[in-house]
Short mmCIF file of C-alpha atoms and ligand atoms in Angstrom, two decimals:
data_model
loop_
_atom_site.label_atom_id
_atom_site.label_comp_id
_atom_site.label_asym_id
_atom_site.label_seq_id
_atom_site.Cartn_x
_atom_site.Cartn_y
_atom_site.Cartn_z
CA MET A 1 5.72 -16.48 -45.48
CA PRO A 2 4.92 -13.92 -42.76
CA THR A 3 7.70 -12.83 -40.40
CA PRO A 4 7.34 -10.85 -37.16
CA HIS A 5 7.68 -7.67 -39.24
CA ASN A 6 6.21 -8.57 -42.63
CA GLU A 7 2.78 -10.06 -43.35
CA ALA A 8 3.25 -10.17 -47.15
CA ALA A 9 2.47 -13.49 -48.83
CA LEU A 10 5.44 -15.23 -50.45
CA GLY A 11 5.51 -14.15 -54.10
CA SER A 12 3.82 -10.81 -53.46
CA ILE A 13 7.12 -8.94 -53.10
CA ALA A 14 9.07 -8.16 -56.29
CA LYS A 15 12.70 -9.14 -56.72
CA THR A 16 13.65 -5.45 -56.56
CA VAL A 17 12.61 -3.35 -53.55
CA LEU A 18 12.97 0.42 -53.16
CA MET A 19 13.35 1.42 -49.50
CA PRO A 20 12.73 4.96 -48.32
CA GLY A 21 13.04 5.48 -44.58
CA ASP A 22 9.63 7.07 -44.16
CA PRO A 23 6.43 4.96 -44.54
CA ARG A 24 4.53 7.95 -45.96
CA ARG A 25 7.19 8.28 -48.64
CA SER A 26 6.69 4.64 -49.46
CA GLN A 27 2.99 5.26 -49.95
CA PHE A 28 3.69 8.43 -51.96
CA ILE A 29 6.16 6.65 -54.27
CA ALA A 30 3.77 3.75 -54.82
CA GLU A 31 0.77 5.96 -55.55
CA THR A 32 2.67 8.52 -57.66
CA PHE A 33 5.06 6.37 -59.70
CA LEU A 34 3.93 2.74 -59.78
CA THR A 35 1.24 1.26 -62.01
CA ASP A 36 -1.44 -0.70 -60.11
CA PRO A 37 0.21 -0.59 -56.64
CA LYS A 38 -1.14 -3.07 -54.09
CA LEU A 39 -0.53 -2.91 -50.35
CA VAL A 40 1.31 -6.13 -49.42
CA ASN A 41 2.58 -5.32 -45.92
CA ASN A 42 1.49 -2.90 -43.24
CA VAL A 43 2.88 -4.39 -40.03
CA ARG A 44 3.79 -1.37 -37.85
CA GLY A 45 2.52 0.85 -40.66
CA VAL A 46 5.63 0.38 -42.83
CA HIS A 47 3.57 0.53 -46.03
CA GLY A 48 4.92 -2.05 -48.49
CA TYR A 49 3.40 -1.84 -51.99
CA THR A 50 4.01 -3.89 -55.11
CA GLY A 51 3.25 -2.49 -58.57
CA THR A 52 5.08 -2.08 -61.86
CA TRP A 53 7.41 0.48 -63.39
CA LYS A 54 7.93 0.22 -67.17
CA ASP A 55 6.24 -3.20 -66.93
CA VAL A 56 8.78 -4.48 -64.38
CA PRO A 57 7.43 -5.53 -60.94
CA VAL A 58 8.79 -3.31 -58.16
CA THR A 59 8.04 -3.24 -54.43
CA VAL A 60 8.38 -0.08 -52.34
CA MET A 61 8.61 -0.63 -48.59
CA ALA A 62 9.84 1.63 -45.80
CA SER A 63 12.96 0.74 -43.82
CA GLY A 64 12.42 2.93 -40.78
CA MET A 65 15.35 4.92 -39.43
CA GLY A 66 18.78 3.57 -38.57
CA ILE A 67 20.77 0.40 -39.17
CA PRO A 68 18.87 -1.73 -36.60
CA SER A 69 15.62 -1.03 -38.44
CA ILE A 70 16.83 -1.47 -42.05
CA GLY A 71 18.84 -4.43 -40.74
CA ILE A 72 15.62 -6.27 -39.79
CA TYR A 73 13.59 -5.46 -42.90
CA SER A 74 16.36 -6.09 -45.43
CA TRP A 75 17.41 -9.33 -43.67
CA GLU A 76 13.87 -10.71 -43.97
CA LEU A 77 13.43 -9.53 -47.57
CA TYR A 78 16.65 -11.26 -48.63
CA SER A 79 16.26 -14.41 -46.54
CA GLU A 80 12.48 -15.02 -46.62
CA TYR A 81 11.09 -13.26 -49.69
CA ASN A 82 13.64 -14.08 -52.44
CA VAL A 83 14.43 -10.39 -52.93
CA GLU A 84 17.54 -9.90 -55.09
CA ASN A 85 17.97 -6.11 -55.18
CA ILE A 86 17.32 -3.49 -52.50
CA ILE A 87 17.75 0.15 -53.44
CA ARG A 88 17.61 2.51 -50.48
CA VAL A 89 16.32 5.98 -51.40
CA GLY A 90 17.03 8.40 -48.59
CA SER A 91 18.46 11.70 -47.51
CA ALA A 92 21.94 12.63 -46.33
CA GLY A 93 23.66 15.55 -44.70
CA ALA A 94 26.56 16.79 -46.85
CA LEU A 95 30.13 16.91 -45.53
CA GLN A 96 32.05 18.13 -48.59
CA ASP A 97 32.16 21.79 -49.67
CA ASP A 98 31.31 21.02 -53.31
CA LEU A 99 28.01 19.32 -52.41
CA SER A 100 24.80 21.35 -52.53
CA LEU A 101 21.25 20.80 -51.38
CA LEU A 102 19.34 18.47 -53.76
CA ASP A 103 22.52 16.87 -55.13
CA VAL A 104 22.15 13.13 -55.63
CA ILE A 105 24.74 10.74 -54.19
CA LEU A 106 25.25 7.12 -55.27
CA ALA A 107 26.88 5.44 -52.28
CA GLN A 108 29.74 3.38 -53.69
CA GLY A 109 30.75 2.54 -50.12
CA ALA A 110 29.44 3.10 -46.61
CA CYS A 111 31.66 3.65 -43.58
CA THR A 112 29.98 3.25 -40.23
CA THR A 113 30.18 4.05 -36.54
CA SER A 114 27.66 1.29 -35.85
CA SER A 115 28.53 -2.01 -34.15
CA TYR A 116 26.10 -3.86 -36.46
CA ILE A 117 28.80 -5.51 -38.57
CA GLU A 118 30.54 -6.88 -35.45
CA ASN A 119 27.61 -9.28 -35.17
CA PHE A 120 28.83 -11.12 -38.27
CA GLY A 121 31.82 -12.18 -36.14
CA ILE A 122 34.49 -11.33 -38.70
CA ARG A 123 38.05 -10.67 -37.49
CA GLY A 124 39.06 -7.51 -39.30
CA THR A 125 37.18 -4.70 -40.99
CA PHE A 126 34.53 -5.59 -43.55
CA ALA A 127 34.16 -2.84 -46.18
CA PRO A 128 30.47 -2.35 -47.01
CA ILE A 129 30.18 -1.59 -50.73
CA ALA A 130 27.37 -1.19 -53.24
CA ASP A 131 26.73 -3.91 -55.79
CA PHE A 132 28.54 -2.81 -58.94
CA SER A 133 25.80 -3.84 -61.37
CA LEU A 134 23.25 -1.72 -59.43
CA LEU A 135 25.74 1.13 -59.13
CA SER A 136 26.57 1.17 -62.83
CA ALA A 137 22.89 0.80 -63.81
CA ALA A 138 22.05 3.78 -61.56
CA LYS A 139 24.87 5.83 -63.07
CA LYS A 140 23.58 5.07 -66.56
CA ALA A 141 19.98 5.82 -65.54
CA ALA A 142 21.08 9.18 -64.14
CA GLU A 143 22.98 9.99 -67.35
CA ASP A 144 19.97 9.07 -69.48
CA LEU A 145 17.75 11.27 -67.28
CA GLY A 146 20.27 14.15 -67.44
CA ILE A 147 20.79 14.14 -63.67
CA ASN A 148 24.28 14.81 -62.30
CA VAL A 149 25.34 12.44 -59.51
CA HIS A 150 28.21 12.26 -57.01
CA ILE A 151 29.62 8.78 -56.48
CA GLY A 152 31.64 7.90 -53.38
CA ASN A 153 31.60 7.06 -49.70
CA LEU A 154 28.88 7.81 -47.17
CA LEU A 155 29.01 7.49 -43.40
CA SER A 156 26.22 5.43 -41.87
CA SER A 157 26.06 6.91 -38.40
CA ASP A 158 24.19 5.55 -35.39
CA ASN A 159 23.59 9.10 -34.18
CA PHE A 160 21.53 11.85 -35.72
CA TYR A 161 22.13 13.95 -32.62
CA SER A 162 25.49 13.83 -30.90
CA ALA A 163 26.76 15.52 -27.77
CA PHE A 164 30.34 15.06 -28.96
CA ASP A 165 30.65 15.89 -32.67
CA ALA A 166 31.30 19.60 -32.23
CA ALA A 167 33.96 19.04 -29.60
CA SER A 168 35.66 15.95 -31.02
CA GLY A 169 35.71 17.04 -34.65
CA GLN A 170 34.53 13.58 -35.71
CA ASN A 171 32.68 14.96 -38.72
CA GLN A 172 35.87 16.73 -39.76
CA GLN A 173 37.75 13.41 -39.75
CA TRP A 174 35.20 11.77 -42.06
CA LYS A 175 35.29 14.85 -44.28
CA GLN A 176 39.11 14.63 -44.40
CA MET A 177 38.77 10.99 -45.58
CA GLY A 178 36.65 12.15 -48.51
CA VAL A 179 33.31 10.88 -47.19
CA LEU A 180 30.58 12.76 -49.04
CA GLY A 181 27.83 12.80 -46.44
CA ILE A 182 26.14 11.23 -43.44
CA GLU A 183 23.05 9.05 -43.32
CA MET A 184 22.06 6.18 -41.05
CA GLU A 185 21.33 2.95 -42.97
CA ALA A 186 23.56 2.08 -45.96
CA ALA A 187 26.33 0.13 -44.18
CA GLY A 188 23.86 -2.26 -42.52
CA LEU A 189 22.04 -2.81 -45.80
CA TYR A 190 25.30 -3.46 -47.67
CA ALA A 191 26.47 -5.92 -45.01
CA ASN A 192 23.20 -7.87 -45.17
CA ALA A 193 23.34 -7.98 -48.97
CA ALA A 194 26.89 -9.30 -48.86
CA TYR A 195 25.99 -11.94 -46.26
CA PHE A 196 23.15 -13.31 -48.38
CA GLY A 197 24.98 -12.96 -51.74
CA LYS A 198 22.40 -10.37 -52.90
CA ARG A 199 22.61 -6.82 -54.26
CA ALA A 200 22.16 -3.41 -52.62
CA LEU A 201 22.60 0.24 -53.47
CA CYS A 202 21.93 3.40 -51.47
CA ILE A 203 20.96 6.58 -53.30
CA CYS A 204 20.64 9.76 -51.25
CA THR A 205 19.48 13.30 -51.89
CA VAL A 206 21.34 15.98 -49.95
CA SER A 207 18.80 17.44 -47.50
CA ASP A 208 21.12 19.54 -45.36
CA HIS A 209 24.76 20.57 -45.07
CA LEU A 210 26.80 19.84 -41.94
CA TYR A 211 28.90 23.00 -42.37
CA ARG A 212 26.44 25.44 -43.92
CA PRO A 213 23.09 26.60 -42.54
CA GLU A 214 21.03 25.36 -45.50
CA MET A 215 17.66 23.64 -45.52
CA LEU A 216 15.39 22.48 -48.33
CA SER A 217 12.00 24.09 -48.86
CA PRO A 218 9.13 21.59 -49.09
CA GLU A 219 8.85 22.17 -52.88
CA ASP A 220 12.59 21.62 -53.40
CA ARG A 221 12.42 18.48 -51.29
CA GLN A 222 9.72 17.08 -53.57
CA LEU A 223 11.58 17.92 -56.79
CA GLY A 224 14.91 16.51 -55.61
CA PHE A 225 13.20 13.46 -54.23
CA SER A 226 11.53 12.77 -57.58
CA GLN A 227 14.88 12.82 -59.40
CA MET A 228 16.25 10.19 -57.02
CA ILE A 229 13.14 8.03 -57.38
CA ASN A 230 13.34 8.16 -61.17
CA ILE A 231 16.97 7.02 -61.03
CA ALA A 232 16.06 4.21 -58.60
CA LEU A 233 13.07 3.02 -60.62
CA ASP A 234 14.98 3.05 -63.92
CA THR A 235 17.71 1.07 -62.15
CA ALA A 236 15.06 -1.43 -61.02
CA ALA A 237 13.77 -1.68 -64.61
CA ALA A 238 17.31 -2.23 -65.91
CA MET A 239 17.71 -5.16 -63.51
CA GLY A 240 14.62 -6.76 -65.16
N1 LIG B 1 22.97 12.93 -40.10
C1 LIG B 1 22.46 11.71 -40.22
N2 LIG B 1 21.53 11.40 -41.08
C2 LIG B 1 21.05 12.36 -41.90
C3 LIG B 1 21.54 13.66 -41.82
C4 LIG B 1 22.55 13.95 -40.88
O1 LIG B 1 23.03 15.09 -40.77
N3 LIG B 1 20.87 14.39 -42.75
C5 LIG B 1 20.01 13.56 -43.36
N4 LIG B 1 20.13 12.33 -42.86
#
């Protein structure tokens, strides 16, 4: 069942897919965590692998950056490949003072500045939310692993760089509304999942802070990343 962006054979993609943004992360996750990973898609070098975790089939495939990119890949996985669960595993910039580098966020909801959801033609404001069964399974997985998580809203922005944020105080407004951090994909993924009656969750590790000059070292990045992947994979296993 190839699509313009996915050459995987129908049946070679598991019902649960982990989606990092970066294709090299996809390869790293597959080779480090999965048993018997097999490359099933490499159109545009996105690196999609299927293997098992705790005997449950899991696919890891990159989403690329931004809602347009995850919008394409997740749409095709849900509509063409019978995928039921997509768990994004990414990074976010923190907005709130009580968030620190390496903290893990489970995105209960995702606000957005993107026009993506307008294309569903709905009059009114659709609220992109995580699937509750995935969210509660991830919370339980984190508890079992002894990893503290923050649960709340993220902002899925269309801009990593902005000429206006500093002047307009836009980040401050999202912070005031209690939004935990900024990333660039969750709202599009949640909208696609809702449209197809499927499930989605976004888990993010804090990689930087919007109001403090903090950056992760490469070693810290790897450690924090592994915690998030363990939560995501145990969530996948819980979904069977
Ligand atoms: N903005 C958008 N996406 C991000 C950021 C950010 O500051 N940090 C990590 N992903």
